């Protein structure tokens, strides 16, 4: 079940939200959310719901053992790491990938590691761990939530009317990103990436690459917006997962803005344990390469994803070598800022060609067409992507990258207008979903 489906919007969410609002007591509310979350996952992945539950309870008992048996806690942690990473690797290179396994595996593993580090107290109530991992807003595609961030909320939270309204507005905005923008540019991207390379001209190849770059951002950031909004509706506060990444002026800056929960997880649970930047320049370089190799593999067990991750990792290392850094509140200024943005976006677009292509040969073929000028192209493809409609969608998508919330203060008349505007977008989305069959979700693949 996806958030941008009529079943979720018209049946699942209204029923769960109303029941939750009127149920008395936190135990009953949590019980409802646990049942609803399992049903949510089983609706889309009935075969592997048992795998998710088994993973949750195995890690629950491993964490209990780590907390109780000091003598064996390192061994138990090693078992947890091997079990979780081994399971993830098995399915990543297998023919079938259970929905959401990359997200809930990292989430439960972070809890076990935090118990080992004594950063959090071990949870004795298995229901709290079950809810923490399976809570439906962030189960399928994040953001990756760390237990220490919501530990208190699991038993002590309130539905504040202003927060509920803010959650509804945030959800509606995320839905609009997904349905009106991501789906719009996605059709154009699919037309290009599903065509034979020989049928593409340079212009159409670039349109497909840029279209996919916009699609994956609006698809994933829209989902994150919806997840954060749903959290507010049920009394939870999740951290932000995107911060206008396509305004980044370096690859380092890009990864501070893109999929923030994954970047934070990899820094806290991989980069720093490997030694971070504390063991010399050579080791620092190696650690960063390892992290971005794992970033690529986390997205998929094929060479396309590995190349995508390594392109970002090598670029980050090159920036360090050239002294291109942004520390604290320092920013690149003037012409260098424009150059930094152009270089960053060029690399991001090129790397996403590998991310979306069928295989390495397909990616190289598209890139060759992009950078070796070739006119013409298949007339049918040109007709499908070269219309005013698609140009209009692309222009609107680019304009929506501007952080308008920093221009207009969110208060008074502006706030009221924003509620009205998102409600109108909500209605438009419902009409679009009722009439359209095209509604893919990219991060279901991961």
Short mmCIF file of C-alpha atoms in Angstrom, two decimals:
data_model
loop_
_atom_site.label_atom_id
_atom_site.label_comp_id
_atom_site.label_asym_id
_atom_site.label_seq_id
_atom_site.Cartn_x
_atom_site.Cartn_y
_atom_site.Cartn_z
CA UNK A 1 0.00 0.00 0.00
CA UNK A 2 1.38 3.39 -0.95
CA UNK A 3 0.39 6.76 0.46
CA UNK A 4 -0.58 7.98 -3.00
CA UNK A 5 -3.28 5.35 -3.49
CA UNK A 6 -7.03 5.68 -3.17
CA UNK A 7 -7.16 2.76 -0.73
CA UNK A 8 -4.80 4.52 1.66
CA UNK A 9 -6.27 8.00 1.23
CA UNK A 10 -9.95 7.10 1.33
CA UNK A 11 -10.05 4.02 3.56
CA UNK A 12 -6.94 3.15 5.58
CA UNK A 13 -5.87 6.60 6.79
CA UNK A 14 -9.32 8.00 7.71
CA UNK A 15 -10.28 4.83 9.61
CA UNK A 16 -6.98 4.55 11.51
CA UNK A 17 -6.81 8.26 12.30
CA UNK A 18 -10.38 8.45 13.61
CA UNK A 19 -10.03 5.29 15.71
CA UNK A 20 -6.73 6.52 17.11
CA UNK A 21 -8.16 9.93 17.98
CA UNK A 22 -11.11 8.54 19.93
CA UNK A 23 -9.45 5.54 21.60
CA UNK A 24 -8.71 6.17 25.29
CA UNK A 25 -5.26 5.56 26.73
CA UNK A 26 -1.81 5.19 25.20
CA UNK A 27 -1.84 1.38 25.40
CA UNK A 28 -4.93 1.16 23.21
CA UNK A 29 -3.57 3.77 20.79
CA UNK A 30 -0.25 1.95 20.45
CA UNK A 31 -2.04 -1.37 20.00
CA UNK A 32 -4.08 0.10 17.17
CA UNK A 33 -0.99 1.52 15.47
CA UNK A 34 0.81 -1.83 15.72
CA UNK A 35 -2.09 -3.73 14.17
CA UNK A 36 -2.61 -1.06 11.51
CA UNK A 37 1.10 -1.04 10.63
CA UNK A 38 1.26 -4.81 10.22
CA UNK A 39 -1.87 -4.72 8.04
CA UNK A 40 -0.35 -1.84 6.04
CA UNK A 41 2.79 -3.88 5.31
CA UNK A 42 0.91 -7.13 4.71
CA UNK A 43 -1.34 -5.42 2.14
CA UNK A 44 1.63 -4.84 -0.15
CA UNK A 45 3.99 -7.61 0.99
CA UNK A 46 1.99 -10.51 2.50
CA UNK A 47 4.74 -13.07 1.88
CA UNK A 48 7.45 -11.22 3.81
CA UNK A 49 5.53 -9.72 6.72
CA UNK A 50 6.77 -12.71 8.77
CA UNK A 51 10.36 -11.83 7.84
CA UNK A 52 9.90 -8.30 9.15
CA UNK A 53 8.35 -9.52 12.41
CA UNK A 54 11.07 -12.16 12.86
CA UNK A 55 13.75 -9.52 12.34
CA UNK A 56 12.15 -7.25 14.94
CA UNK A 57 11.92 -9.92 17.64
CA UNK A 58 15.34 -11.48 16.97
CA UNK A 59 16.93 -8.06 17.37
CA UNK A 60 14.78 -7.35 20.43
CA UNK A 61 16.17 -10.43 22.20
CA UNK A 62 19.73 -9.76 21.02
CA UNK A 63 19.52 -6.26 22.52
CA UNK A 64 18.18 -7.72 25.78
CA UNK A 65 21.13 -10.12 25.82
CA UNK A 66 23.63 -7.33 25.16
CA UNK A 67 22.25 -5.34 28.07
CA UNK A 68 22.17 -8.30 30.43
CA UNK A 69 25.34 -10.23 29.66
CA UNK A 70 28.31 -7.86 29.73
CA UNK A 71 30.76 -10.69 29.11
CA UNK A 72 29.10 -11.71 25.84
CA UNK A 73 27.80 -8.39 24.57
CA UNK A 74 30.45 -8.00 21.85
CA UNK A 75 29.69 -11.47 20.54
CA UNK A 76 25.96 -10.74 20.58
CA UNK A 77 26.51 -7.47 18.73
CA UNK A 78 28.53 -9.33 16.10
CA UNK A 79 25.65 -11.79 15.74
CA UNK A 80 23.21 -8.89 15.28
CA UNK A 81 25.39 -7.24 12.64
CA UNK A 82 25.94 -10.47 10.72
CA UNK A 83 22.24 -11.38 10.91
CA UNK A 84 20.98 -7.98 9.76
CA UNK A 85 23.58 -7.18 7.12
CA UNK A 86 23.60 -10.80 5.97
CA UNK A 87 19.82 -10.81 5.52
CA UNK A 88 19.94 -7.50 3.68
CA UNK A 89 22.76 -8.69 1.41
CA UNK A 90 20.97 -11.98 0.66
CA UNK A 91 17.88 -10.19 -0.57
CA UNK A 92 19.80 -7.39 -2.31
CA UNK A 93 21.51 -9.87 -4.63
CA UNK A 94 18.51 -12.19 -4.89
CA UNK A 95 15.64 -12.11 -7.38
CA UNK A 96 13.12 -10.67 -4.90
CA UNK A 97 13.57 -7.70 -2.57
CA UNK A 98 11.03 -7.40 0.27
CA UNK A 99 9.53 -3.91 0.43
CA UNK A 100 11.15 -1.63 2.97
CA UNK A 101 13.82 -4.12 4.12
CA UNK A 102 16.64 -1.61 3.64
CA UNK A 103 14.90 0.90 5.89
CA UNK A 104 13.69 -1.30 8.71
CA UNK A 105 16.98 -3.26 8.82
CA UNK A 106 19.04 -0.11 9.36
CA UNK A 107 16.49 1.16 11.86
CA UNK A 108 16.48 -1.91 14.12
CA UNK A 109 20.25 -2.33 13.82
CA UNK A 110 20.80 1.24 15.03
CA UNK A 111 18.79 0.39 18.16
CA UNK A 112 20.90 -2.70 18.92
CA UNK A 113 24.14 -0.76 18.42
CA UNK A 114 22.91 2.08 20.66
CA UNK A 115 22.10 -0.44 23.40
CA UNK A 116 25.63 -1.84 23.03
CA UNK A 117 27.12 1.65 23.27
CA UNK A 118 24.83 2.40 26.23
CA UNK A 119 23.45 5.41 24.38
CA UNK A 120 19.94 4.18 25.17
CA UNK A 121 18.47 1.91 27.79
CA UNK A 122 17.35 -1.48 26.54
CA UNK A 123 13.60 -1.69 25.89
CA UNK A 124 11.90 -4.42 27.93
CA UNK A 125 8.51 -4.00 26.26
CA UNK A 126 8.58 -5.82 22.89
CA UNK A 127 5.51 -3.86 21.80
CA UNK A 128 7.47 -0.62 21.87
CA UNK A 129 10.15 -2.08 19.60
CA UNK A 130 7.51 -3.50 17.29
CA UNK A 131 5.83 -0.11 16.99
CA UNK A 132 9.16 1.70 16.64
CA UNK A 133 10.17 -0.38 13.63
CA UNK A 134 6.83 -1.12 11.98
CA UNK A 135 5.07 2.26 12.38
CA UNK A 136 3.52 2.62 8.93
CA UNK A 137 4.42 6.26 8.09
CA UNK A 138 8.16 5.47 7.96
CA UNK A 139 8.14 1.68 7.46
CA UNK A 140 8.32 1.48 3.67
CA UNK A 141 10.68 4.32 2.74
CA UNK A 142 11.84 6.11 5.84
CA UNK A 143 13.02 8.49 7.00
CA UNK A 144 15.25 6.15 9.01
CA UNK A 145 14.27 6.89 12.61
CA UNK A 146 16.63 6.20 15.50
CA UNK A 147 15.11 4.77 18.67
CA UNK A 148 16.67 7.42 20.91
CA UNK A 149 14.80 10.11 18.96
CA UNK A 150 11.32 8.71 19.62
CA UNK A 151 11.81 6.59 22.76
CA UNK A 152 9.85 9.01 24.93
CA UNK A 153 7.15 9.53 22.28
CA UNK A 154 6.32 5.83 22.23
CA UNK A 155 4.66 6.16 25.63
CA UNK A 156 4.20 9.90 26.12
CA UNK A 157 2.76 11.96 23.28
CA UNK A 158 -0.32 14.04 22.53
CA UNK A 159 -2.36 14.99 19.52
CA UNK A 160 -2.04 18.77 19.64
CA UNK A 161 -4.60 20.38 17.26
CA UNK A 162 -2.05 22.76 15.76
CA UNK A 163 0.38 19.90 15.18
CA UNK A 164 -2.35 17.76 13.63
CA UNK A 165 -3.25 20.60 11.25
CA UNK A 166 0.41 21.08 10.40
CA UNK A 167 0.71 17.34 9.79
CA UNK A 168 -2.28 17.37 7.44
CA UNK A 169 -0.82 20.32 5.54
CA UNK A 170 2.58 18.64 5.28
CA UNK A 171 1.00 15.41 4.09
CA UNK A 172 -1.04 17.21 1.44
CA UNK A 173 2.05 19.04 0.21
CA UNK A 174 4.00 15.79 -0.03
CA UNK A 175 1.14 14.14 -1.90
CA UNK A 176 1.12 17.00 -4.41
CA UNK A 177 4.87 16.61 -4.92
CA UNK A 178 4.39 12.94 -5.65
CA UNK A 179 1.24 12.97 -7.76
CA UNK A 180 1.49 16.26 -9.65
CA UNK A 181 5.24 16.66 -10.08
CA UNK A 182 7.01 13.30 -9.69
CA UNK A 183 4.42 11.41 -11.73
CA UNK A 184 4.39 14.18 -14.33
CA UNK A 185 8.11 14.27 -15.06
CA UNK A 186 8.30 10.51 -14.49
CA UNK A 187 6.31 9.77 -17.63
CA UNK A 188 8.81 11.77 -19.64
CA UNK A 189 11.78 10.04 -17.99
CA UNK A 190 10.27 6.59 -18.59
CA UNK A 191 9.70 7.36 -22.26
CA UNK A 192 13.42 8.03 -22.66
CA UNK A 193 14.90 5.32 -20.41
CA UNK A 194 12.63 2.63 -21.83
CA UNK A 195 13.53 3.49 -25.43
CA UNK A 196 16.41 2.04 -27.39
CA UNK A 197 19.52 4.19 -27.15
CA UNK A 198 19.72 4.35 -30.94
CA UNK A 199 16.30 6.00 -31.01
CA UNK A 200 17.44 8.92 -28.83
CA UNK A 201 18.82 12.27 -29.85
CA UNK A 202 20.99 14.40 -27.58
CA UNK A 203 18.09 16.66 -26.61
CA UNK A 204 15.74 13.83 -25.68
CA UNK A 205 18.49 12.05 -23.73
CA UNK A 206 19.09 15.17 -21.64
CA UNK A 207 15.35 15.62 -21.12
CA UNK A 208 15.11 12.06 -19.83
CA UNK A 209 18.09 12.46 -17.50
CA UNK A 210 16.86 15.77 -16.08
CA UNK A 211 13.31 14.42 -15.88
CA UNK A 212 14.46 11.47 -13.78
CA UNK A 213 16.55 13.74 -11.55
CA UNK A 214 13.43 15.78 -10.82
CA UNK A 215 11.24 12.68 -10.51
CA UNK A 216 13.35 10.91 -7.91
CA UNK A 217 13.58 14.06 -5.78
CA UNK A 218 9.88 14.83 -5.80
CA UNK A 219 9.01 11.15 -5.44
CA UNK A 220 11.20 10.56 -2.41
CA UNK A 221 11.01 13.97 -0.73
CA UNK A 222 7.24 13.91 -1.29
CA UNK A 223 7.06 10.55 0.49
CA UNK A 224 9.21 11.92 3.33
CA UNK A 225 6.92 14.93 3.63
CA UNK A 226 3.93 12.61 3.85
CA UNK A 227 5.66 10.45 6.47
CA UNK A 228 6.60 13.47 8.59
CA UNK A 229 3.08 14.85 8.24
CA UNK A 230 1.53 11.54 9.30
CA UNK A 231 3.86 11.48 12.29
CA UNK A 232 2.53 14.87 13.41
CA UNK A 233 -1.03 13.63 13.02
CA UNK A 234 -0.35 10.80 15.49
CA UNK A 235 1.79 12.82 17.91
CA UNK A 236 5.27 11.86 16.63
CA UNK A 237 8.00 14.22 15.46
CA UNK A 238 10.37 12.89 12.80
CA UNK A 239 13.52 14.66 11.68
CA UNK A 240 13.70 16.26 8.25
CA UNK A 241 15.01 14.07 5.44
CA UNK A 242 15.61 16.65 2.67
CA UNK A 243 16.79 20.25 2.65
CA UNK A 244 16.61 21.50 -0.96
CA UNK A 245 19.48 19.30 -2.20
CA UNK A 246 19.36 20.68 -5.74
CA UNK A 247 20.57 24.03 -4.41
CA UNK A 248 23.81 22.43 -3.19
CA UNK A 249 27.09 24.00 -4.30
CA UNK A 250 29.25 20.91 -3.71
CA UNK A 251 28.83 17.17 -3.35
CA UNK A 252 29.52 17.48 0.37
CA UNK A 253 26.74 20.04 0.57
CA UNK A 254 24.48 17.79 -1.49
CA UNK A 255 24.82 14.93 0.99
CA UNK A 256 24.04 17.22 3.89
CA UNK A 257 20.74 17.94 2.15
CA UNK A 258 19.82 14.65 0.41
CA UNK A 259 18.36 11.66 2.30
CA UNK A 260 19.63 13.13 5.56
CA UNK A 261 18.55 10.18 7.70
CA UNK A 262 20.63 7.75 5.60
CA UNK A 263 23.66 10.07 5.58
CA UNK A 264 23.41 10.46 9.35
CA UNK A 265 23.06 6.70 9.87
CA UNK A 266 26.10 5.90 7.74
CA UNK A 267 28.16 8.55 9.52
CA UNK A 268 27.19 7.41 13.03
CA UNK A 269 27.23 3.65 12.50
CA UNK A 270 29.84 3.13 9.77
CA UNK A 271 32.12 6.10 9.07
CA UNK A 272 32.91 7.00 12.68
CA UNK A 273 33.34 3.35 13.82
CA UNK A 274 35.76 2.84 10.90
CA UNK A 275 37.85 5.67 12.32
CA UNK A 276 36.31 8.67 10.58
CA UNK A 277 38.98 11.27 9.97
CA UNK A 278 40.98 10.43 13.11
CA UNK A 279 43.52 8.02 11.59
CA UNK A 280 45.27 10.02 8.92
CA UNK A 281 44.46 11.20 5.42
CA UNK A 282 44.86 7.82 3.75
CA UNK A 283 42.53 6.09 6.17
CA UNK A 284 40.02 8.94 5.94
CA UNK A 285 39.96 8.61 2.15
CA UNK A 286 39.45 4.84 2.41
CA UNK A 287 36.67 5.26 4.98
CA UNK A 288 34.77 7.64 2.73
CA UNK A 289 35.11 5.33 -0.25
CA UNK A 290 33.81 2.43 1.85
CA UNK A 291 30.84 4.50 3.03
CA UNK A 292 29.82 5.46 -0.50
CA UNK A 293 30.32 1.93 -1.76
CA UNK A 294 27.90 0.84 0.95
CA UNK A 295 25.58 3.71 0.03
CA UNK A 296 25.39 2.36 -3.50
CA UNK A 297 24.93 -1.22 -2.34
CA UNK A 298 22.21 -0.18 0.11
CA UNK A 299 20.19 1.04 -2.87
CA UNK A 300 20.73 -2.10 -4.92
CA UNK A 301 23.06 -5.04 -5.40
CA UNK A 302 23.97 -4.28 -9.03
CA UNK A 303 26.93 -2.45 -10.50
CA UNK A 304 24.75 0.45 -11.58
CA UNK A 305 24.16 1.44 -7.96
CA UNK A 306 27.77 0.80 -7.00
CA UNK A 307 28.95 3.14 -9.79
CA UNK A 308 26.42 5.76 -8.68
CA UNK A 309 27.69 5.60 -5.09
CA UNK A 310 31.36 5.60 -6.10
CA UNK A 311 30.89 8.63 -8.36
CA UNK A 312 29.68 10.58 -5.34
CA UNK A 313 32.38 9.14 -3.07
CA UNK A 314 35.25 9.90 -5.43
CA UNK A 315 33.88 13.41 -6.02
CA UNK A 316 33.72 14.02 -2.27
CA UNK A 317 37.30 12.83 -1.84
CA UNK A 318 38.39 15.05 -4.74
CA UNK A 319 36.70 18.05 -3.10
CA UNK A 320 38.65 17.37 0.08
CA UNK A 321 41.89 17.12 -1.87
CA UNK A 322 41.17 20.42 -3.63
CA UNK A 323 40.19 22.15 -0.41
CA UNK A 324 36.54 22.59 -1.40
CA UNK A 325 34.89 22.61 2.01
CA UNK A 326 31.91 24.18 3.65
CA UNK A 327 32.25 24.17 7.40
CA UNK A 328 29.73 25.58 9.80
CA UNK A 329 27.93 28.52 8.25
CA UNK A 330 30.59 29.25 5.65
CA UNK A 331 29.39 29.22 2.08
CA UNK A 332 30.94 29.57 -1.34
CA UNK A 333 30.26 33.07 -2.64
CA UNK A 334 30.00 34.90 -5.94
CA UNK A 335 30.91 33.25 -9.20
CA UNK A 336 32.40 30.25 -7.43
CA UNK A 337 28.99 29.50 -5.95
CA UNK A 338 27.45 29.35 -9.43
CA UNK A 339 30.31 27.18 -10.69
CA UNK A 340 29.95 24.91 -7.67
CA UNK A 341 26.22 24.54 -8.28
CA UNK A 342 26.70 23.77 -11.99
CA UNK A 343 29.38 21.17 -11.29
CA UNK A 344 27.31 19.58 -8.53
CA UNK A 345 24.14 19.33 -10.56
CA UNK A 346 26.00 18.01 -13.60
CA UNK A 347 27.47 15.20 -11.53
CA UNK A 348 24.12 14.49 -9.82
CA UNK A 349 22.30 14.25 -13.17
CA UNK A 350 24.99 12.05 -14.73
CA UNK A 351 25.14 9.77 -11.68
CA UNK A 352 21.36 9.33 -11.70
CA UNK A 353 21.61 7.98 -15.26
CA UNK A 354 23.46 5.00 -13.78
CA UNK A 355 20.90 4.84 -10.98
CA UNK A 356 17.97 4.50 -13.37
CA UNK A 357 19.46 2.67 -16.35
CA UNK A 358 18.79 -1.03 -16.95
CA UNK A 359 22.48 -1.92 -16.76
CA UNK A 360 25.93 -0.35 -17.19
CA UNK A 361 25.84 -0.66 -20.97
CA UNK A 362 22.49 1.11 -21.12
CA UNK A 363 23.79 3.92 -18.89
CA UNK A 364 26.94 4.38 -20.97
CA UNK A 365 24.83 4.46 -24.15
CA UNK A 366 22.56 7.21 -22.80
CA UNK A 367 25.52 9.24 -21.52
CA UNK A 368 27.24 8.86 -24.87
CA UNK A 369 24.18 10.30 -26.57
CA UNK A 370 24.03 13.15 -24.04
CA UNK A 371 27.65 14.22 -24.50
CA UNK A 372 28.20 13.33 -28.16
CA UNK A 373 25.83 15.66 -30.05
CA UNK A 374 23.37 13.75 -32.16
CA UNK A 375 20.28 15.28 -33.67
CA UNK A 376 17.00 13.71 -34.57
CA UNK A 377 15.83 10.67 -32.69
CA UNK A 378 12.76 8.52 -32.91
CA UNK A 379 9.79 10.62 -34.00
CA UNK A 380 7.44 8.88 -31.57
CA UNK A 381 9.69 9.64 -28.61
CA UNK A 382 10.14 13.23 -29.72
CA UNK A 383 6.38 13.60 -29.97
CA UNK A 384 5.84 12.18 -26.48
CA UNK A 385 8.45 14.27 -24.62
CA UNK A 386 8.72 17.39 -26.76
CA UNK A 387 5.26 18.81 -26.16
CA UNK A 388 4.40 22.07 -24.38
CA UNK A 389 2.81 20.00 -21.59
CA UNK A 390 6.10 18.32 -20.70
CA UNK A 391 8.03 21.57 -20.97
CA UNK A 392 5.47 23.13 -18.64
CA UNK A 393 5.77 20.30 -16.10
CA UNK A 394 9.56 20.63 -16.12
CA UNK A 395 9.44 24.40 -15.64
CA UNK A 396 6.99 24.12 -12.73
CA UNK A 397 9.12 21.35 -11.19
CA UNK A 398 12.24 23.51 -11.36
CA UNK A 399 10.44 26.53 -9.92
CA UNK A 400 9.19 24.41 -7.01
CA UNK A 401 12.81 23.79 -6.00
CA UNK A 402 12.92 27.36 -4.67
CA UNK A 403 12.62 27.42 -0.84
CA UNK A 404 9.60 29.73 -0.70
CA UNK A 405 9.15 29.15 3.04
CA UNK A 406 12.33 31.17 3.56
CA UNK A 407 10.89 34.04 1.55
CA UNK A 408 7.43 34.15 3.11
CA UNK A 409 6.99 33.96 6.87
CA UNK A 410 4.67 31.12 7.88
CA UNK A 411 2.19 33.11 9.94
CA UNK A 412 -1.09 34.99 9.76
CA UNK A 413 -2.59 35.34 6.31
CA UNK A 414 0.24 33.39 4.68
CA UNK A 415 -0.46 30.39 6.92
CA UNK A 416 -4.18 30.47 6.18
CA UNK A 417 -3.45 30.76 2.48
CA UNK A 418 -1.10 27.80 2.68
CA UNK A 419 -3.81 25.64 4.32
CA UNK A 420 -6.28 26.60 1.60
CA UNK A 421 -3.70 26.03 -1.12
CA UNK A 422 -2.67 22.57 0.10
CA UNK A 423 -6.34 21.56 0.44
CA UNK A 424 -6.94 22.55 -3.19
CA UNK A 425 -3.87 20.53 -4.17
CA UNK A 426 -5.31 17.62 -2.20
CA UNK A 427 -8.52 17.71 -4.24
CA UNK A 428 -6.58 17.94 -7.50
CA UNK A 429 -4.47 14.95 -6.45
CA UNK A 430 -7.56 12.88 -5.67
CA UNK A 431 -8.99 13.65 -9.11
CA UNK A 432 -5.68 12.81 -10.75
CA UNK A 433 -5.38 9.50 -8.89
CA UNK A 434 -8.97 8.59 -9.70
CA UNK A 435 -8.37 9.09 -13.42
CA UNK A 436 -4.76 8.06 -13.94
CA UNK A 437 -3.12 4.66 -13.85
CA UNK A 438 0.50 5.89 -13.73
CA UNK A 439 1.61 6.00 -10.09
CA UNK A 440 5.01 4.35 -9.56
CA UNK A 441 7.03 4.75 -6.40
CA UNK A 442 10.79 4.65 -6.95
CA UNK A 443 11.97 3.83 -3.43
CA UNK A 444 9.84 0.69 -3.25
CA UNK A 445 12.80 -0.83 -5.08
CA UNK A 446 15.03 -0.31 -2.08
#
